[in-house]
């Protein structure tokens, strides 16, 4: 019966349906698929001083990526993004857990706190961070006032500042998918674990963590991938010391005018991204299968991903 | 008292200001199958959650195996629960689910797998060990939930309406299976249900609960045949209530009473004085219907109002001369024409001497009687 109703509804709006799908497909093909395809193509072209690229096929750009300078940048970026992801997870999980466990009428407020930062451009928020972290900035003045430090201290231009910036910018992307999966967790399973002799901690490790793994993976990916390529945060807070993958790609396009090399580096990142999405969808599909009634959190990435 | 595995002494429980349990005293014998029976909200599940440790009593003491359990968290009690919706871990296989408690105890792996295999054999699930709960039927999930609890050799197994999600036929099967399992394991079972048939079919003793109080404790036969109050009588099946007045006090609990103008001999464990109003409780299957002139003892005159065919039995509704409506149940017998009463037919109603239950008059009972009319 439900199928009959759905078919009737779809039949009645089929023209709207087709136009809507066609429009969004066109949009994605023009502005997402085409640039990426061009990028993949450009990565095999040769650099040219006059027209940026000449259509001479070569593998040289990829070979140039094996240069130790680039490998160091890749390693540093991965390390930094990884640490930022772990910090986001460590801060985000307790917050999401509390948000999912407070009385339902208090949840909108906490959710509100997570969403407020989206009202301001993250670029502007990063500038605001500079005001807080710089010498004679907010923290520095506070420490001087409390007598902890004798003079002004700066937290700028360090890995520490970059971590603060990345964590601050990326935290909502960690919290939202985590909240979605923790909120769906059946509390009776925790009762069952305790009934069978598990302490709160072991119930958390053996029941809560595995069952919220799709949310953890979704959050980690939503943080890790942008953190890898977010060039302005390391540039503004880390200074010249932190050359990361995002900065490297940006520099190839805008400073060094070496489009093919930038494209090659960019495609390496795109491929890494696709691989990770594949891993995620496999994990979350297993999650769906494990749940009765198939109410898995496989949608967490897709729904929250749309917020960016 | 060595025999008691669980003792509740003056246990009360308040949620905010609402009283869920009021001064409960209950002793559960080792190896017994005890059922907490009552309508929803009567406090039966609260007792279970106090035994498992998920709720703390507001006052009173809970002892398990002689040790006071007040303040002991669920994970430190030698008590396991079969939850209403099973609460199986969806990310673990059947074997991992069943072995969870043993793993938490820190037993070696080979002992865990040996004991898991053993208990899965008992519940006939040995070939499902590597499946996940979502791949099992409702009845199989139920068995996993039971296996997961009993594998820990608990002192007491608590079952919270475990069959509510099963269909009628499967439920009957599982009732017998659980009963046999309990006899085999010798573990004390505390079972919660609102279904009196289920309670009677499985239990050694039944505790009938009403609004946070214990209404009666007894064997299924005692509960059904000798209800101590109107609530129990009504809750565990159909009952007819006749108003009577004591007119004669004879020796040792025997009385003569006027019902609808006729004198009946009554027996009761209660003490009454001449002129007391009482209620006479009769189960539908205890009533005998005959032709108006055919009975030799005292009887009530009435008119058939309706008869309802139920398959094995026929429910017959009779309007008495005094206006009251009775329900009688007779076994259906195709060869016996006598049972085919037509509406409007005059009959006499009597019962086997001594099968009645006599209780002091309770003004509240009339509401329900009129409700049934």
XYZ file of C-alpha atoms in Angstrom:
681
model
C 0.000 0.000 0.000
C 2.795 2.394 0.911
C 4.428 1.679 -2.407
C 1.202 2.439 -4.218
C 0.939 5.788 -2.454
C 4.525 6.647 -3.148
C 4.111 5.781 -6.830
C 1.065 7.979 -7.073
C 2.898 10.863 -5.400
C 5.868 10.442 -7.701
C 3.656 10.126 -10.733
C 1.884 13.363 -9.901
C 5.096 15.326 -9.530
C 7.208 13.519 -12.081
C 7.877 16.571 -14.216
C 9.041 18.579 -11.211
C 11.050 15.552 -10.157
C 12.882 15.292 -13.471
C 13.581 19.012 -13.729
C 14.922 19.114 -10.178
C 17.242 16.182 -10.806
C 18.362 17.549 -14.169
C 19.166 20.984 -12.741
C 21.202 19.716 -9.832
C 22.986 17.195 -12.041
C 23.861 19.930 -14.525
C 25.144 22.125 -11.725
C 27.344 19.366 -10.334
C 28.687 18.366 -13.758
C 29.541 21.975 -14.689
C 31.045 23.132 -11.441
C 32.288 19.987 -9.709
C 32.926 17.176 -12.160
C 34.287 19.291 -15.022
C 36.909 21.199 -12.988
C 38.087 17.992 -11.395
C 38.305 16.256 -14.757
C 40.237 19.246 -16.133
C 42.544 19.045 -13.145
C 43.223 15.376 -13.772
C 43.939 16.201 -17.398
C 46.170 19.206 -16.668
C 48.238 17.034 -14.347
C 49.466 15.152 -17.434
C 50.221 18.334 -19.444
C 53.416 20.335 -19.638
C 54.046 23.679 -18.034
C 54.097 26.665 -20.318
C 55.128 30.202 -19.493
C 52.685 31.829 -21.886
C 49.425 29.856 -21.512
C 50.066 28.171 -18.140
C 49.921 24.729 -19.837
C 50.592 23.199 -23.237
C 48.846 19.970 -24.215
C 51.948 17.850 -24.318
C 51.358 14.641 -22.387
C 53.905 13.773 -19.713
C 54.222 11.904 -16.420
C 56.848 14.355 -15.291
C 54.532 16.200 -12.890
C 53.820 13.074 -10.876
C 57.492 12.163 -10.869
C 58.266 15.621 -9.513
C 55.954 14.911 -6.604
C 58.474 12.342 -5.333
C 60.839 15.176 -4.633
C 61.815 15.102 -0.917
C 60.516 18.654 -0.417
C 57.062 17.644 -1.519
C 57.146 14.381 0.425
C 58.055 16.324 3.562
C 55.161 18.691 2.931
C 52.839 15.717 2.399
C 54.043 14.045 5.581
C 53.808 17.248 7.624
C 50.304 17.936 6.341
C 49.141 14.424 7.071
C 50.654 14.576 10.552
C 49.122 17.971 11.312
C 45.707 17.018 9.934
C 45.874 13.756 11.841
C 46.661 15.436 15.149
C 43.970 18.067 14.531
C 41.489 15.247 13.858
C 42.424 13.446 17.071
C 42.093 16.691 19.080
C 38.690 17.349 17.471
C 37.607 13.797 18.316
C 38.778 14.077 21.928
C 36.952 17.392 22.391
C 33.984 16.592 20.157
C 33.057 13.146 21.480
C 32.364 14.215 25.081
C 30.469 17.248 23.814
C 28.360 15.186 21.408
C 27.804 12.582 24.110
C 26.571 15.193 26.563
C 24.421 16.802 23.876
C 22.783 13.437 23.127
C 22.183 12.738 26.819
C 20.846 16.019 28.202
C 17.125 16.563 28.431
C 15.683 16.957 24.924
C 14.553 20.530 25.606
C 18.160 21.609 26.218
C 19.553 20.081 23.029
C 18.596 22.932 20.670
C 20.701 25.325 22.749
C 23.807 23.117 22.576
C 23.234 22.552 18.883
C 22.951 26.307 18.513
C 26.388 26.720 20.134
C 27.862 24.358 17.558
C 26.254 26.144 14.641
C 26.900 29.796 15.612
C 30.448 29.842 14.118
C 28.959 29.185 10.676
C 27.424 32.639 10.790
C 30.835 34.202 10.270
C 33.341 33.443 7.538
C 36.051 31.158 8.848
C 38.627 33.518 7.386
C 37.373 36.296 9.638
C 37.248 33.946 12.589
C 40.886 33.076 11.950
C 41.764 36.762 12.066
C 39.938 36.927 15.374
C 42.131 34.083 16.618
C 45.198 36.144 15.789
C 43.928 38.864 18.108
C 43.668 36.299 20.864
C 46.964 34.510 20.288
C 49.335 37.327 19.290
C 51.858 39.080 21.482
C 49.925 41.550 23.678
C 46.817 39.658 22.563
C 44.011 38.486 24.820
C 45.783 35.473 26.340
C 49.065 37.302 26.652
C 47.460 40.226 28.500
C 45.536 37.858 30.733
C 48.680 35.942 31.694
C 50.527 39.200 32.405
C 47.657 40.473 34.506
C 47.606 37.285 36.553
C 51.333 37.614 37.014
C 52.087 34.258 35.420
C 54.350 35.814 32.810
C 56.470 38.908 33.225
C 56.076 40.276 29.710
C 53.968 39.793 26.600
C 54.009 36.269 25.116
C 53.043 35.255 21.622
C 51.459 31.950 20.671
C 51.508 32.847 17.013
C 53.477 31.186 14.223
C 53.746 27.790 15.863
C 52.261 24.326 15.352
C 50.313 25.037 18.528
C 48.577 28.003 16.913
C 47.841 25.948 13.812
C 46.272 23.196 15.931
C 44.120 25.723 17.744
C 43.019 27.247 14.449
C 42.290 23.926 12.758
C 40.506 22.474 15.785
C 38.404 25.576 16.202
C 37.411 25.681 12.549
C 36.761 21.966 12.162
C 35.144 21.064 15.491
C 31.498 21.426 14.335
C 32.154 18.972 11.500
C 33.262 16.445 14.090
C 30.463 17.080 16.574
C 27.503 16.891 14.209
C 28.010 13.368 12.799
C 29.064 12.136 16.257
C 25.887 13.556 17.765
C 23.801 11.940 15.042
C 25.173 8.482 15.802
C 25.319 8.776 19.615
C 21.759 10.035 19.722
C 20.629 6.915 17.844
C 22.376 4.576 20.282
C 19.919 2.392 22.192
C 20.532 3.100 25.912
C 19.109 -0.317 26.811
C 22.224 -1.876 25.288
C 24.288 -0.070 27.929
C 21.939 -1.407 30.622
C 22.420 -4.882 29.176
C 26.206 -4.493 29.236
C 26.145 -3.400 32.875
C 23.779 -6.203 33.744
C 26.357 -8.601 32.299
C 29.065 -7.217 34.548
C 30.615 -4.424 32.475
C 31.761 -1.290 34.280
C 30.705 2.037 32.749
C 34.079 2.340 31.045
C 34.007 -1.169 29.558
C 30.411 -0.694 28.430
C 31.621 2.451 26.663
C 34.553 0.657 25.035
C 32.704 -2.499 24.025
C 29.273 -1.119 23.163
C 29.181 2.660 22.723
C 32.356 3.079 20.676
C 31.745 0.253 18.173
C 28.124 1.288 17.676
C 29.020 4.930 17.097
C 31.964 4.075 14.837
C 30.184 5.283 11.672
C 29.840 8.695 13.323
C 33.486 8.661 14.427
C 34.666 7.818 10.925
C 32.357 10.365 9.302
C 33.529 13.072 11.700
C 37.188 12.134 11.271
C 36.890 12.349 7.496
C 35.040 15.642 7.575
C 37.864 17.043 9.684
C 40.886 15.293 8.216
C 40.300 16.035 4.535
C 39.657 19.779 4.837
C 42.445 20.086 7.425
C 44.812 18.645 4.827
C 43.991 21.308 2.267
C 42.919 24.280 4.364
C 45.721 26.632 3.347
C 44.785 29.896 5.018
C 44.811 28.674 8.622
C 48.415 27.411 8.589
C 49.425 30.422 6.511
C 47.910 32.954 8.893
C 48.649 31.239 12.215
C 51.681 29.112 11.346
C 53.484 31.702 9.299
C 56.089 30.730 6.750
C 57.169 27.759 8.859
C 54.166 25.610 8.061
C 54.154 24.770 4.399
C 51.308 22.329 4.023
C 49.682 20.510 1.152
C 47.017 23.178 0.742
C 49.568 25.970 0.714
C 51.742 24.012 -1.689
C 48.910 23.569 -4.183
C 47.848 27.180 -3.806
C 51.405 28.352 -4.393
C 51.791 26.258 -7.538
C 48.717 27.861 -9.046
C 49.000 31.436 -7.824
C 52.678 32.036 -7.073
C 54.866 29.581 -8.983
C 52.476 29.434 -11.948
C 53.185 25.722 -12.248
C 49.667 24.508 -12.943
C 50.534 20.929 -13.910
C 52.436 20.324 -10.677
C 49.613 21.821 -8.614
C 47.120 19.718 -10.525
C 49.142 16.570 -9.892
C 49.348 17.298 -6.162
C 45.660 18.095 -6.145
C 44.728 14.849 -7.900
C 46.772 12.870 -5.386
C 44.595 14.446 -2.715
C 41.374 13.821 -4.632
C 42.273 10.160 -5.030
C 43.072 9.879 -1.320
C 39.689 11.452 -0.589
C 37.852 9.008 -2.844
C 39.623 6.063 -1.200
C 38.597 7.279 2.243
C 34.978 7.795 1.208
C 34.974 4.217 -0.102
C 36.303 2.926 3.210
C 33.670 4.941 5.048
C 30.793 3.676 2.948
C 31.942 0.091 3.480
C 32.130 0.561 7.235
C 28.785 2.322 7.456
C 27.100 -0.271 5.272
C 28.268 -2.914 7.719
C 26.808 -0.743 10.475
C 23.453 -0.674 8.720
C 23.421 -4.420 8.365
C 24.164 -4.853 12.040
C 21.257 -2.750 13.154
C 17.804 -4.157 13.362
C 15.496 -2.484 10.905
C 18.517 -1.120 9.038
C 18.504 2.250 10.767
C 22.218 2.754 10.391
C 24.030 6.043 10.489
C 25.318 5.661 6.963
C 23.661 8.942 6.123
C 25.626 10.907 8.691
C 28.389 11.947 6.297
C 26.061 12.804 3.463
C 23.597 14.827 5.486
C 26.210 16.703 7.509
C 28.456 17.023 4.492
C 25.805 19.142 2.855
C 26.281 21.831 5.467
C 29.618 22.996 4.150
C 15.097 -18.627 56.215
C 18.286 -20.124 54.733
C 16.088 -21.071 51.831
C 15.376 -17.501 50.709
C 17.627 -16.270 47.890
C 15.977 -12.846 47.681
C 14.433 -10.872 50.500
C 12.719 -7.528 50.147
C 12.111 -5.883 53.510
C 9.868 -2.847 53.632
C 10.944 -1.689 50.177
C 9.356 1.530 48.927
C 10.093 3.485 45.803
C 9.045 7.013 44.902
C 9.520 8.637 41.517
C 9.450 12.341 42.305
C 6.344 12.311 44.461
C 4.573 9.362 42.867
C 4.670 6.163 44.880
C 5.676 3.213 42.690
C 6.167 0.689 45.499
C 4.747 0.879 48.996
C 6.369 -1.168 51.754
C 6.947 -4.377 49.811
C 7.886 -7.454 51.837
C 8.699 -10.453 49.713
C 10.815 -13.523 50.150
C 11.789 -15.580 47.112
C 12.915 -19.163 47.629
C 16.017 -20.592 46.039
C 15.195 -22.472 42.841
C 11.691 -21.100 42.630
C 9.890 -19.787 39.541
C 8.165 -16.675 40.806
C 6.026 -14.390 38.677
C 5.182 -10.768 39.355
C 1.765 -10.285 37.789
C -0.186 -7.081 37.440
C -1.461 -4.392 35.097
C 0.959 -1.839 33.667
C 2.072 0.677 36.264
C 1.560 -1.664 39.212
C 5.246 -1.648 40.148
C 6.275 -5.101 38.936
C 8.995 -3.818 36.626
C 10.211 -1.467 39.364
C 10.771 -4.465 41.641
C 12.739 -6.137 38.861
C 14.867 -3.040 38.297
C 15.521 -2.784 42.036
C 16.664 -6.414 42.056
C 18.935 -5.856 39.048
C 20.300 -2.649 40.583
C 19.121 -0.167 37.959
C 16.834 1.504 40.500
C 17.590 2.249 44.135
C 14.827 1.688 46.680
C 13.741 4.916 48.412
C 13.614 2.974 51.660
C 13.849 -0.617 52.807
C 16.392 -3.336 52.251
C 17.116 -5.785 49.447
C 19.032 -8.945 50.268
C 20.332 -11.395 47.716
C 21.775 -14.621 49.124
C 21.716 -13.024 52.558
C 23.844 -10.015 51.589
C 22.419 -6.508 51.598
C 22.448 -5.192 48.036
C 21.574 -1.565 48.736
C 24.082 0.565 46.854
C 25.613 -2.327 44.909
C 25.671 -1.399 41.176
C 24.173 -3.743 38.529
C 27.566 -4.926 37.280
C 28.521 -6.216 40.729
C 25.390 -8.335 41.288
C 25.173 -12.047 40.597
C 21.878 -11.376 38.893
C 21.182 -11.285 35.165
C 18.277 -9.902 33.192
C 16.481 -10.946 30.030
C 15.299 -7.579 28.727
C 11.924 -6.924 27.192
C 13.297 -6.205 23.712
C 16.237 -8.553 24.275
C 18.795 -5.665 23.989
C 21.193 -7.872 22.036
C 24.406 -6.169 20.894
C 23.870 -5.650 17.150
C 27.583 -5.427 16.363
C 28.426 -8.797 17.901
C 27.767 -12.336 16.753
C 25.516 -14.643 18.734
C 28.575 -16.264 20.318
C 30.082 -12.870 21.227
C 26.772 -11.745 22.700
C 26.508 -14.873 24.823
C 30.165 -14.716 25.844
C 30.036 -11.021 26.820
C 29.382 -11.607 30.515
C 32.126 -14.228 30.777
C 34.545 -11.905 28.988
C 33.720 -9.169 31.495
C 34.547 -11.644 34.273
C 37.953 -12.079 32.663
C 37.696 -15.810 32.025
C 40.193 -17.436 29.639
C 39.143 -17.629 25.994
C 38.893 -21.412 25.755
C 36.646 -21.592 28.802
C 34.411 -18.864 27.357
C 34.023 -20.671 24.047
C 33.364 -23.978 25.815
C 30.639 -22.523 28.025
C 29.103 -20.517 25.174
C 28.912 -23.654 23.013
C 27.354 -25.548 25.899
C 24.613 -23.000 26.558
C 23.907 -22.539 22.833
C 23.325 -26.281 22.630
C 20.820 -26.047 25.487
C 18.822 -23.354 23.661
C 19.183 -25.147 20.290
C 21.188 -22.412 18.603
C 24.546 -24.157 18.145
C 24.443 -23.651 14.365
C 23.759 -19.906 14.696
C 26.856 -19.005 16.731
C 28.435 -16.843 14.030
C 25.243 -15.050 12.946
C 24.402 -11.525 13.995
C 21.194 -10.761 15.923
C 19.590 -8.984 12.936
C 19.836 -12.238 10.980
C 17.742 -14.164 13.510
C 13.988 -14.517 13.965
C 12.236 -13.081 17.015
C 12.140 -16.446 18.781
C 15.817 -17.058 18.097
C 16.755 -13.612 19.391
C 14.760 -14.421 22.502
C 16.798 -17.594 22.997
C 20.059 -15.698 22.555
C 18.935 -13.221 25.217
C 18.200 -16.082 27.610
C 21.456 -17.852 26.789
C 23.417 -14.610 27.295
C 21.957 -14.327 30.797
C 22.093 -17.944 32.024
C 25.640 -18.594 30.781
C 26.868 -16.520 33.745
C 25.274 -18.921 36.245
C 23.415 -16.115 38.015
C 21.918 -16.639 41.448
C 18.708 -15.202 40.053
C 17.507 -14.694 36.492
C 15.164 -11.759 35.962
C 12.831 -11.817 32.958
C 11.025 -8.610 32.030
C 7.993 -9.465 29.881
C 10.300 -11.398 27.568
C 7.560 -12.713 25.298
C 5.724 -9.485 24.573
C 7.194 -9.214 21.071
C 6.371 -12.799 20.062
C 3.219 -14.008 18.350
C 0.684 -16.110 20.217
C 1.827 -19.558 19.086
C 5.531 -18.913 19.573
C 4.792 -17.425 22.972
C 3.114 -20.662 24.101
C 6.116 -22.664 22.923
C 8.583 -20.368 24.635
C 6.606 -20.504 27.889
C 7.044 -24.247 28.069
C 10.646 -24.051 26.945
C 11.522 -21.500 29.639
C 9.754 -23.544 32.268
C 11.699 -26.672 31.310
C 14.939 -24.700 31.170
C 14.330 -23.403 34.668
C 13.743 -26.904 36.032
C 16.870 -28.126 34.272
C 19.156 -25.320 35.474
C 17.663 -25.004 38.943
C 18.228 -21.212 38.839
C 15.701 -18.965 40.581
C 13.598 -17.161 37.966
C 11.747 -13.937 38.664
C 9.387 -13.325 35.782
C 7.354 -10.206 35.083
C 4.179 -10.290 33.023
C 0.719 -8.767 32.752
C -0.677 -11.953 31.209
C -2.299 -14.153 33.875
C -2.354 -17.257 31.673
C 1.378 -16.910 31.120
C 1.896 -16.493 34.857
C -0.187 -19.556 35.701
C 1.391 -21.734 33.021
C 4.946 -21.178 34.219
C 5.133 -20.287 37.877
C 5.516 -22.030 41.201
C 4.214 -18.925 42.900
C 2.535 -15.792 41.631
C 2.678 -12.345 43.225
C -0.285 -10.267 42.104
C 0.451 -6.570 42.300
C -1.830 -3.557 42.340
C -0.702 0.084 42.474
C 2.567 -0.584 44.249
C 1.113 -3.056 46.731
C 1.147 -6.825 46.821
C -2.463 -7.890 46.382
C -1.841 -11.603 46.941
C 0.966 -14.164 46.936
C 0.203 -17.796 46.248
C 0.343 -20.743 43.892
C -1.546 -20.282 40.604
C -4.362 -22.475 41.978
C -4.654 -20.405 45.145
C -4.691 -17.171 43.177
C -7.379 -18.380 40.815
C -9.547 -20.403 43.172
C -9.091 -18.460 46.408
C -8.618 -14.804 45.519
C -8.171 -12.802 48.704
C -9.676 -9.653 47.336
C -11.744 -8.289 44.518
C -8.752 -6.950 42.588
C -7.126 -10.371 42.348
C -10.426 -12.066 41.525
C -11.059 -9.651 38.682
C -7.516 -9.524 37.342
C -6.975 -13.245 36.920
C -10.039 -14.037 34.856
C -13.762 -13.499 34.475
C -15.711 -13.375 37.690
C -19.370 -13.025 38.669
C -20.115 -11.030 41.781
C -23.374 -11.569 43.674
C -24.477 -9.413 46.558
C -25.595 -11.359 49.613
C -26.581 -10.793 53.203
C -25.602 -13.132 56.005
C -28.723 -14.329 57.800
C -27.388 -17.316 59.697
C -23.994 -17.952 61.332
C -23.311 -21.679 61.530
C -20.251 -23.459 62.947
C -16.651 -23.240 61.540
C -16.913 -20.715 58.778
C -20.252 -21.799 57.481
C -23.003 -19.326 56.908
C -26.450 -19.053 55.477
C -27.058 -16.059 53.227
C -29.829 -14.563 51.159
C -28.972 -14.010 47.488
C -31.690 -12.633 45.220
C -34.328 -13.845 47.676
C -33.052 -17.431 47.999
C -31.176 -18.954 50.957
C -27.756 -20.381 50.109
C -25.172 -22.112 52.296
C -21.801 -20.321 52.079
C -18.307 -21.160 53.270
C -15.674 -18.567 54.000
C -12.357 -18.140 55.761
C -13.480 -14.665 56.729
C -15.590 -14.052 59.809
C -18.965 -12.411 59.407
C -21.780 -11.475 61.733
C -25.449 -11.833 61.088
C -26.760 -9.052 58.853
C -23.346 -8.379 57.214
C -23.357 -7.622 53.529
C -20.959 -9.821 51.595
C -19.908 -10.516 48.002
C -20.130 -13.992 46.552
C -17.581 -14.526 43.784
C -18.115 -17.252 41.199
C -16.025 -18.171 38.147
C -18.084 -18.583 34.945
C -17.048 -22.224 34.615
C -18.266 -22.988 38.156
C -21.851 -22.010 37.412
C -24.346 -24.762 36.568
C -27.279 -23.936 34.330
C -30.358 -26.105 34.415
C -34.068 -26.120 33.573
C -36.113 -24.021 36.041
C -37.630 -27.056 37.803
C -34.778 -29.508 37.606
C -32.364 -28.599 40.449
C -32.764 -29.933 43.936
C -30.699 -27.381 45.936
C -31.121 -23.637 46.214
C -30.850 -21.846 42.908
C -31.282 -18.476 41.226
C -33.912 -17.888 38.589
C -32.880 -16.144 35.398
C -33.430 -15.657 31.691
C -30.935 -16.418 28.931
C -29.832 -13.213 27.272
C -27.226 -14.369 24.837
C -24.907 -17.264 24.160
C -21.558 -16.788 22.454
C -19.840 -19.674 20.693
C -16.117 -19.742 21.536
C -15.040 -23.025 19.962
C -14.211 -25.209 22.929
C -16.625 -23.379 25.217
C -19.837 -21.416 25.061
C -20.256 -18.206 27.056
C -23.811 -17.843 28.297
C -25.114 -14.523 29.620
C -28.018 -14.746 32.052
C -30.152 -11.917 33.440
C -31.290 -12.764 36.983
C -34.722 -11.908 38.305
C -33.054 -9.234 40.465
C -31.655 -7.557 37.338
C -28.050 -8.708 37.640
C -26.199 -10.204 34.725
C -24.126 -13.385 35.082
C -21.715 -15.057 32.732
C -21.397 -18.819 32.645
C -18.970 -20.849 30.554
C -19.776 -24.390 29.520
C -17.793 -26.835 27.470
C -19.296 -27.200 24.073
C -20.594 -30.621 23.261
C -22.211 -31.188 19.895
C -24.127 -34.239 21.061
C -25.618 -32.403 23.993
C -28.641 -30.432 22.944
C -29.109 -29.143 26.462
C -26.464 -26.482 26.013
C -28.252 -24.791 23.143
C -30.104 -22.180 25.100
C -32.181 -19.689 23.230
C -32.428 -16.072 24.268
C -35.464 -15.588 26.474
C -35.416 -19.126 27.808
C -35.973 -19.439 31.560
C -33.235 -21.259 33.493
C -32.008 -21.873 36.993
C -28.440 -21.094 38.061
C -26.599 -22.950 40.835
C -23.021 -23.935 41.694
C -21.169 -26.694 43.399
C -21.402 -26.218 47.138
C -18.211 -24.695 48.531
C -16.751 -23.444 45.223
C -17.829 -19.905 45.927
C -15.496 -17.259 47.359
C -17.056 -14.961 49.937
C -15.523 -11.546 50.618
C -16.637 -8.649 52.777
C -18.675 -6.116 50.861
C -16.639 -3.558 48.953
C -18.621 -0.522 47.862
C -16.313 -0.051 44.900
C -17.277 -3.250 43.166
C -20.558 -1.987 41.756
C -18.820 0.357 39.316
C -17.253 -2.502 37.454
C -20.431 -4.557 37.579
C -22.429 -1.867 35.925
C -19.617 -1.370 33.488
C -20.021 -4.908 32.334
C -23.752 -4.567 31.743
